[in-house]
C-alpha cells in the first residue's frame, strides 16, 4: 500500500471516512452556508506588499533517514529506505516574524535493502539542503539561497563524517524578512511545565475529537476547530483573493465528506516541539514512525496521515491546532 505523507499546509488533502455511504451523510444547508461564509472571508484578513517573499527548503538525501525542523517545529521527516531526489517544500508558515530563524537537520540510520535497520549511519549517508527565497508568484528558477548545508566526508575519504554514529544533528540560522506577523506559538503555554500524564490524556482527547469530526463529516465543527490555523496559513502564503479562500475551503469540504476510512488512534508517543509549546502524538509502529502525527486515513490504494500539531494559547487550558 502506498504511503502518502501530507504536511500541515495540505492539512486535509485526501482525508475522510471510508466505511459510510455518501448517501448516509446529511448536511444542514443553512449551517453549511454560515460556516462557508466565515471560511470564504478569510482572505479579507490577509495583507500583502510589493515584495511578498516565499521561503522554501530544497533538499535531497541518500542512505539515511532525516528530520527537518524550522524554529523547532517539524516540516518533514523520512525514515524508510531509498533515496530522495531534490524536493522543495514551502516554509512560510514556520516563519512567524522577520529576523533570525533556526533550522535543525537530524540524520538517522537507514533502512537496508532487506528491510532491516542499520544500527548506525553508514559511509554512504549523504544529505544536502538549502533555504531559498523568491518572489511569491515569481518563476521557480529565480531564487536566492539564504542558507546551505551539505554533509562532509572524513578527510581524504568518501565516507560520511558521522558514519558509525546513531544520530547526527546540525543546527544553523538564516535571516528572513516577511511582511506579516503571526501569533503562532510565540506566547503559547510551555507544556513541558505541565503534568505530562495529564497532558498526554488531553492530547489523546484532542486527537480523538478531531477523528470524530472527520467520521461524522461535521463541516461546522471542522471549520470552528481549524479557523485560527487557516487564518495564519492564509497570511503566511498571501492568499488574499476571494478565489484563494474559495479554493481552499472547497477542497476541504470535498475531503471531509469524501470516502476514506479513518483509522483508530493506537501505537503512539507524545513529542514536544517549539521549546515545549507544541505537542504531537506520533506513531511508534516501524512502518509509520516517520509520520508527523498518529491520525491515519486509508483507501484501497493509499495510507494517508496528516500533521496535527497542538498548543495552548496564552490564558487557555484547551489544546487547539496550530499547524
Coordinates of C-alpha atoms in Angstrom, one line a residue:
X1 CA 0.0 0.0 0.0
X2 CA 1.3 3.4 -1.0
X3 CA 2.1 5.8 1.9
X4 CA 1.2 9.4 1.5
X5 CA 2.6 11.9 4.0
X6 CA 0.9 15.3 4.0
X7 CA 2.3 18.5 5.5
X8 CA 0.3 20.9 7.7
X9 CA -0.2 23.1 4.7
X10 CA -2.1 20.2 2.9
X11 CA -3.8 19.5 6.2
X12 CA -6.8 17.6 5.0
X13 CA -5.9 16.7 1.4
X14 CA -7.3 13.3 0.9
X15 CA -8.8 12.7 4.3
X16 CA -12.3 11.4 5.1
X17 CA -14.2 8.2 6.0
X18 CA -14.4 5.0 4.0
X19 CA -17.0 2.9 5.9
X20 CA -20.0 5.1 5.3
X21 CA -22.1 5.6 2.2
X22 CA -22.2 9.1 0.7
X23 CA -26.0 9.0 0.8
X24 CA -25.9 8.5 4.6
X25 CA -24.3 11.9 5.1
X26 CA -26.8 14.7 5.8
X27 CA -25.5 18.2 5.8
X28 CA -27.6 21.1 7.1
X29 CA -27.7 23.5 4.3
X30 CA -28.2 26.7 6.4
X31 CA -25.4 25.6 8.8
X32 CA -23.2 24.9 5.8
X33 CA -23.8 28.3 4.3
X34 CA -22.9 30.0 7.6
X35 CA -19.7 28.0 8.0
X36 CA -18.7 28.6 4.4
X37 CA -19.2 32.3 4.6
X38 CA -16.8 32.5 7.5
X39 CA -14.1 30.4 5.8
X40 CA -14.6 32.2 2.5
X41 CA -14.0 35.6 4.1
X42 CA -10.5 34.6 5.4
X43 CA -8.8 36.3 2.5
X44 CA -10.0 39.7 3.9
X45 CA -7.6 39.4 6.8
X46 CA -4.6 38.9 4.5
X47 CA -2.3 41.9 3.8
X48 CA 0.3 41.9 1.0
X49 CA 3.1 44.1 0.0
X50 CA 5.1 44.9 -3.2
X51 CA 7.6 42.2 -2.2
X52 CA 5.8 39.1 -0.9
X53 CA 8.7 36.7 -0.2
X54 CA 8.3 33.0 -0.3
X55 CA 10.8 30.8 1.6
X56 CA 11.3 27.2 0.7
X57 CA 13.6 24.4 1.6
X58 CA 15.2 22.4 -1.2
X59 CA 16.9 19.1 -0.2
X60 CA 18.0 15.6 -1.1
X61 CA 19.4 12.6 0.7
X62 CA 20.9 9.2 0.3
X63 CA 21.3 6.2 2.7
X64 CA 19.9 7.9 5.8
X65 CA 16.7 8.9 7.4
X66 CA 16.1 12.6 8.2
X67 CA 14.1 15.1 10.0
X68 CA 13.9 18.8 9.2
X69 CA 12.7 21.4 11.7
X70 CA 12.3 25.2 11.3
X71 CA 12.2 27.0 14.6
X72 CA 11.9 23.6 16.3
X73 CA 8.7 22.8 14.5
X74 CA 8.8 19.8 12.2
X75 CA 8.5 20.4 8.5
X76 CA 9.3 16.9 7.1
X77 CA 10.5 13.5 8.2
X78 CA 11.5 10.4 6.3
X79 CA 13.0 7.3 7.8
X80 CA 12.5 4.5 5.4
X81 CA 14.7 3.0 2.6
X82 CA 15.8 4.6 -0.6
X83 CA 17.0 8.0 -1.7
X84 CA 15.2 11.2 -2.2
X85 CA 15.7 13.3 -5.3
X86 CA 15.6 17.0 -4.9
X87 CA 12.4 18.1 -3.2
X88 CA 11.1 21.6 -2.4
X89 CA 8.7 22.4 0.5
X90 CA 7.4 25.9 1.4
X91 CA 8.1 27.0 5.0
X92 CA 6.5 30.5 5.4
X93 CA 4.0 29.0 7.9
X94 CA 7.0 28.2 10.1
X95 CA 8.3 31.8 10.0
X96 CA 6.3 33.9 12.4
X97 CA 8.3 37.1 12.3
X98 CA 11.1 38.8 10.3
X99 CA 14.6 38.1 11.8
X100 CA 16.7 35.1 12.6
X101 CA 15.2 31.7 12.0
X102 CA 16.6 28.4 13.3
X103 CA 16.9 25.3 11.1
X104 CA 17.6 21.8 12.5
X105 CA 18.6 18.8 10.5
X106 CA 18.8 15.3 12.1
X107 CA 20.0 12.3 10.3
X108 CA 19.2 8.7 11.3
X109 CA 20.4 5.2 10.3
X110 CA 18.8 4.0 7.1
X111 CA 16.5 1.1 6.4
X112 CA 18.5 -1.5 4.5
X113 CA 17.5 -3.2 1.2
X114 CA 16.5 -6.4 3.1
X115 CA 14.0 -4.4 5.3
X116 CA 16.2 -4.4 8.4
X117 CA 17.6 -1.3 10.0
X118 CA 21.2 -0.3 10.2
X119 CA 22.2 0.4 13.8
X120 CA 24.2 3.5 12.8
X121 CA 24.7 5.9 9.9
X122 CA 26.7 4.4 7.1
X123 CA 29.6 5.5 4.9
X124 CA 27.3 6.3 2.0
X125 CA 24.9 8.6 4.1
X126 CA 24.5 12.0 2.4
X127 CA 22.2 15.0 2.9
X128 CA 22.1 18.4 1.4
X129 CA 19.7 21.3 2.0
X130 CA 19.3 24.9 1.2
X131 CA 16.8 27.6 2.2
X132 CA 15.8 29.7 -0.8
X133 CA 14.0 33.0 -1.1
X134 CA 12.0 34.1 -4.2
X135 CA 9.0 36.2 -5.1
X136 CA 5.7 34.5 -4.2
X137 CA 4.5 34.4 -7.7
X138 CA 7.9 34.5 -9.4
X139 CA 9.5 31.8 -11.5
X140 CA 10.7 28.8 -9.6
X141 CA 14.2 29.1 -11.0
X142 CA 14.6 32.8 -10.0
X143 CA 15.6 32.3 -6.4
X144 CA 18.3 33.2 -3.9
X145 CA 19.9 30.9 -1.4
X146 CA 19.9 32.3 2.2
X147 CA 21.2 29.1 3.8
X148 CA 23.0 25.9 2.7
X149 CA 24.2 22.8 4.4
X150 CA 26.0 19.7 3.0
X151 CA 27.2 16.7 4.9
X152 CA 31.0 16.3 4.7
X153 CA 33.2 13.2 4.4
X154 CA 36.0 12.1 6.6
X155 CA 39.3 13.7 5.4
X156 CA 40.8 12.0 2.4
X157 CA 37.8 9.6 2.0
X158 CA 34.4 9.3 0.6
X159 CA 33.0 8.1 3.9
X160 CA 30.4 10.3 5.7
X161 CA 32.0 12.1 8.7
X162 CA 29.3 10.8 11.1
X163 CA 29.4 7.2 9.8
X164 CA 29.1 4.8 12.8
X165 CA 27.1 7.3 14.9
X166 CA 23.5 6.6 15.8
X167 CA 22.3 10.2 15.2
X168 CA 23.8 13.2 13.5
X169 CA 22.4 16.7 14.3
X170 CA 23.2 20.1 12.8
X171 CA 21.7 23.5 13.8
X172 CA 22.0 26.7 11.8
X173 CA 20.3 30.0 11.3
X174 CA 19.2 32.1 8.4
X175 CA 17.5 35.5 8.2
X176 CA 14.1 36.0 6.8
X177 CA 12.1 39.2 6.0
X178 CA 8.3 38.8 5.8
X179 CA 5.6 41.4 5.6
X180 CA 3.3 39.7 8.2
X181 CA 3.4 38.8 11.9
X182 CA 1.9 35.6 13.0
X183 CA 1.0 34.9 16.6
X184 CA 1.7 31.2 16.1
X185 CA 3.2 29.7 19.2
X186 CA 5.1 32.8 20.4
X187 CA 3.0 33.3 23.5
X188 CA 1.7 29.8 23.9
X189 CA 2.0 27.9 27.2
X190 CA 5.1 25.9 28.0
X191 CA 3.6 22.4 28.0
X192 CA 6.9 21.0 29.4
X193 CA 6.0 22.5 32.7
X194 CA 2.6 20.7 32.9
X195 CA 1.9 17.3 34.3
X196 CA 2.9 15.1 31.4
X197 CA 0.5 12.3 32.2
X198 CA -2.4 14.7 32.2
X199 CA -1.1 16.4 29.1
X200 CA -1.0 13.0 27.3
X201 CA -4.7 12.4 28.2
X202 CA -5.6 15.8 26.9
X203 CA -3.7 15.3 23.7
X204 CA -5.4 11.9 23.1
X205 CA -8.8 13.5 23.7
X206 CA -8.0 16.3 21.2
X207 CA -6.9 13.8 18.6
X208 CA -10.0 11.6 19.1
X209 CA -12.2 14.7 18.9
X210 CA -10.7 15.5 15.5
X211 CA -11.2 11.9 14.4
X212 CA -14.8 12.0 15.4
X213 CA -15.3 15.3 13.4
X214 CA -14.0 13.5 10.3
X215 CA -16.0 10.4 11.0
X216 CA -19.2 12.4 11.4
X217 CA -18.3 14.6 8.4
X218 CA -19.1 17.7 10.5
X219 CA -18.1 20.7 8.4
X220 CA -19.2 23.2 11.1
X221 CA -17.1 21.6 13.8
X222 CA -14.2 21.3 11.5
X223 CA -14.3 24.9 10.5
X224 CA -14.5 26.0 14.1
X225 CA -11.6 23.9 15.1
X226 CA -9.3 24.9 12.2
X227 CA -10.3 28.5 11.7
X228 CA -7.4 30.2 13.5
X229 CA -4.8 27.9 11.9
X230 CA -6.3 28.6 8.4
X231 CA -6.1 32.3 9.0
X232 CA -2.4 32.1 9.8
X233 CA -1.8 29.9 6.7
X234 CA -3.6 32.4 4.5
X235 CA -1.4 35.2 5.9
X236 CA 1.8 33.3 5.5
X237 CA 1.1 32.3 1.9
X238 CA -0.6 35.6 0.8
X239 CA -4.0 34.0 0.0
X240 CA -5.6 37.5 -0.4
X241 CA -8.1 36.9 -3.2
X242 CA -11.7 35.6 -2.8
X243 CA -10.8 32.7 -5.1
X244 CA -8.0 31.7 -2.8
X245 CA -10.3 31.2 0.2
X246 CA -12.9 29.6 -2.1
X247 CA -10.5 27.0 -3.5
X248 CA -9.1 26.2 -0.1
X249 CA -12.5 25.7 1.6
X250 CA -14.0 23.8 -1.3
X251 CA -11.1 21.3 -1.3
X252 CA -11.5 20.8 2.5
X253 CA -15.3 20.3 2.2
X254 CA -14.8 17.7 -0.6
X255 CA -12.3 15.8 1.5
X256 CA -14.3 16.0 4.7
X257 CA -17.3 14.3 3.1
X258 CA -15.2 12.0 0.8
X259 CA -14.9 8.3 1.1
X260 CA -12.0 7.1 3.1
X261 CA -11.6 5.2 6.4
X262 CA -10.3 7.0 9.5
X263 CA -8.3 4.5 11.5
X264 CA -8.3 4.1 15.3
X265 CA -5.7 6.0 17.3
X266 CA -3.2 3.5 18.6
X267 CA 0.6 2.9 18.9
X268 CA 1.9 6.4 19.5
X269 CA 4.1 8.5 21.7
X270 CA 3.9 12.1 22.8
X271 CA 6.5 14.6 21.5
X272 CA 7.0 18.3 22.4
X273 CA 8.3 20.9 20.0
X274 CA 8.9 24.6 19.8
X275 CA 10.7 24.7 23.2
X276 CA 7.8 22.8 24.8
X277 CA 5.0 25.0 23.3
X278 CA 3.7 22.4 20.8
X279 CA 2.7 18.8 21.3
X280 CA 2.1 16.0 18.9
X281 CA 1.2 12.3 19.1
X282 CA 3.4 10.3 16.7
X283 CA 3.2 6.6 15.7
X284 CA 5.7 4.1 17.1
X285 CA 5.0 1.4 14.6
X286 CA 8.1 0.8 12.4
X287 CA 6.1 1.3 9.2
X288 CA 4.7 4.7 10.2
X289 CA 7.3 6.2 12.6
X290 CA 8.2 8.9 10.1
X291 CA 4.7 10.3 10.2
X292 CA 4.3 13.6 11.9
X293 CA 1.1 12.6 13.7
X294 CA -0.9 9.4 14.6
X295 CA -4.1 10.2 12.6
X296 CA -4.4 7.9 9.6
X297 CA -6.8 7.6 6.8
X298 CA -6.9 4.7 4.3
X299 CA -8.1 4.0 0.8
X300 CA -7.6 0.7 -1.1
X301 CA -4.5 2.2 -2.6
X302 CA -3.1 4.7 -0.1
X303 CA -2.3 5.0 3.6
X304 CA -2.5 8.7 4.5
X305 CA -1.5 10.8 7.5
X306 CA -1.8 14.4 8.3
X307 CA 0.1 16.8 10.5
X308 CA -1.9 17.6 13.6
X309 CA 0.2 19.8 16.0
X310 CA -1.4 21.3 19.1
X311 CA -0.8 24.1 21.5
X312 CA -2.5 26.0 24.3
X313 CA -3.0 29.7 23.7
X314 CA -1.9 32.1 26.4
X315 CA -4.6 32.2 29.0
X316 CA -6.2 28.9 27.8
X317 CA -6.1 25.4 29.1
X318 CA -7.5 23.9 25.8
X319 CA -5.3 22.2 23.2
X320 CA -6.1 23.5 19.8
X321 CA -4.5 23.0 16.3
X322 CA -1.5 25.3 15.5
X323 CA -0.1 23.5 12.3

